[in-house]
Amino acid sequence: MPHDENRPAGHQPTEETLRRSSAFLVDEALGFVFPAALRAAADTGVADALADGPATAAELAAATGTDARNLYRVLRLLATRDVVAEDEQGRFTLTETGQALRSDVPYSARSAVRMLTDRTFWRPAERMAHCLTEGTTAFDSVFGMPFFDHFARDEETAAVFHVGMAAMSDPENAPVAAACDFPDTGTVVDVGGGHGGLLLEVLRRNPGLEGVLYDRAHVLAGHRLDGDKEVAGRWSTAEGDFFTGVPAGDVLLLKRITHDWDDDQCATLLGHCRRALRPGGRVLVLDAVVPRDNAPHQAKTLDLMMMASLTGRERTEADFTELFDRAGLRLSRILPTGTVLSVVEAVAAD
């Protein structure tokens, strides 16, 4: 490109700087291959085959019905991130970092890995430039309909999503429930609470509370509240659409809900929550709060996934303050949970 004499020359990087920059950017552009390898291992059950101890790629291939040479290549890449480790005899072991890839352990991440690398997130992310040029999600242009409409028509994909979300949420539920400030008695409504993992943890920790799990009928069909003696007789389910109304309660929980929706949709939902609050009640939004700095944070990554596949976004403290104001609420405090999520607490503004 010819130099524009009217444009300031500015800082000119050295050739060495450009070489380093090029090498860095190329390496980063290859980053998508690692999640693909992680998904391949999750799909084929490699971690389960390693549960009993070290094994060669050939032994693992026989156990998982895979090709030994190609399996070795996948494991070699996973070893660079300490998911597995290879010894001098060519045997692989599952590291501490990789243990949650097993399907038979508490807090298994296998379903979450499969969800996060599912085509419903993968393919729109490929078209992220569409979000920049059109100002809209890329999902509709790929699948021909909005995210949740697609799930309503594709039961297999919906199952991957809901099971994956439960797997992603389960390790968070105990620290999140511990960080929330609950009254001694009253009713907690888990709005869009999925299979009820968070509500179950809340009721176990707070024996004076009753709970309502509120979601769509097909989601509630997979709830996990049955059979737990600690919470027996203290819970119920309610079917509905939180964009049309919310059951009344003293504390309303919204875990990983608001980031799915745009500001207008969230204002509608939170407005219903405001009207459903009993006197002195609180709304607890359990979502990431994006920090105002350049440090790495999972919320900044999730924010682009939301941009590509849904209409929502991750929000800053200022964003939440504005959103609550639109719904007749007031942000009262933000509490850390020890996870990527925070407790963003709101009370009635009047």
mmCIF file with all atom_site columns, C-alpha atoms in Angstrom, residues 24 32 52 60 63 66 107 113 144 151 164 169 171 180 186 195 217 230 252 276 283 298 308 326 347:
data_model
loop_
_atom_site.group_PDB
_atom_site.id
_atom_site.type_symbol
_atom_site.label_atom_id
_atom_site.label_alt_id
_atom_site.label_comp_id
_atom_site.label_asym_id
_atom_site.label_entity_id
_atom_site.label_seq_id
_atom_site.pdbx_PDB_ins_code
_atom_site.Cartn_x
_atom_site.Cartn_y
_atom_site.Cartn_z
_atom_site.occupancy
_atom_site.B_iso_or_equiv
_atom_site.pdbx_formal_charge
_atom_site.auth_seq_id
_atom_site.auth_comp_id
_atom_site.auth_asym_id
_atom_site.auth_atom_id
_atom_site.pdbx_PDB_model_num
ATOM 1  C CA . PHE A 1 24  ? 2.646   -15.536 18.106 1.00 0.00 ? 24  PHE A CA 1
ATOM 2  C CA . PHE A 1 32  ? -8.831  -24.154 17.953 1.00 0.00 ? 32  PHE A CA 1
ATOM 3  C CA . ASP A 1 52  ? -7.297  -48.083 35.938 1.00 0.00 ? 52  ASP A CA 1
ATOM 4  C CA . LEU A 1 60  ? -6.328  -47.543 24.616 1.00 0.00 ? 60  LEU A CA 1
ATOM 5  C CA . ALA A 1 63  ? -10.419 -50.425 24.595 1.00 0.00 ? 63  ALA A CA 1
ATOM 6  C CA . THR A 1 66  ? -10.235 -46.146 17.822 1.00 0.00 ? 66  THR A CA 1
ATOM 7  C CA . TYR A 1 107 ? -17.956 -32.937 38.843 1.00 0.00 ? 107 TYR A CA 1
ATOM 8  C CA . VAL A 1 113 ? -16.610 -30.232 27.091 1.00 0.00 ? 113 VAL A CA 1
ATOM 9  C CA . GLY A 1 144 ? -31.789 -20.499 10.037 1.00 0.00 ? 144 GLY A CA 1
ATOM 10 C CA . PHE A 1 151 ? -33.046 -26.406 20.541 1.00 0.00 ? 151 PHE A CA 1
ATOM 11 C CA . GLY A 1 164 ? -23.583 -30.094 29.535 1.00 0.00 ? 164 GLY A CA 1
ATOM 12 C CA . SER A 1 169 ? -22.660 -25.787 36.831 1.00 0.00 ? 169 SER A CA 1
ATOM 13 C CA . PRO A 1 171 ? -18.701 -27.662 40.519 1.00 0.00 ? 171 PRO A CA 1
ATOM 14 C CA . CYS A 1 180 ? -25.282 -16.178 48.865 1.00 0.00 ? 180 CYS A CA 1
ATOM 15 C CA . GLY A 1 186 ? -38.882 -18.210 53.224 1.00 0.00 ? 186 GLY A CA 1
ATOM 16 C CA . HIS A 1 195 ? -32.197 -29.694 36.494 1.00 0.00 ? 195 HIS A CA 1
ATOM 17 C CA . ALA A 1 217 ? -41.674 -28.552 31.165 1.00 0.00 ? 217 ALA A CA 1
ATOM 18 C CA . GLU A 1 230 ? -32.377 -33.636 53.287 1.00 0.00 ? 230 GLU A CA 1
ATOM 19 C CA . LEU A 1 252 ? -35.086 -15.219 43.286 1.00 0.00 ? 252 LEU A CA 1
ATOM 20 C CA . ALA A 1 276 ? -42.634 -11.432 42.087 1.00 0.00 ? 276 ALA A CA 1
ATOM 21 C CA . VAL A 1 283 ? -32.921 -10.951 43.301 1.00 0.00 ? 283 VAL A CA 1
ATOM 22 C CA . GLN A 1 298 ? -13.213 -16.490 31.336 1.00 0.00 ? 298 GLN A CA 1
ATOM 23 C CA . ALA A 1 308 ? -21.804 -15.538 18.130 1.00 0.00 ? 308 ALA A CA 1
ATOM 24 C CA . ARG A 1 326 ? -34.642 -0.343  33.975 1.00 0.00 ? 326 ARG A CA 1
ATOM 25 C CA . VAL A 1 347 ? -33.410 -5.156  45.803 1.00 0.00 ? 347 VAL A CA 1
#
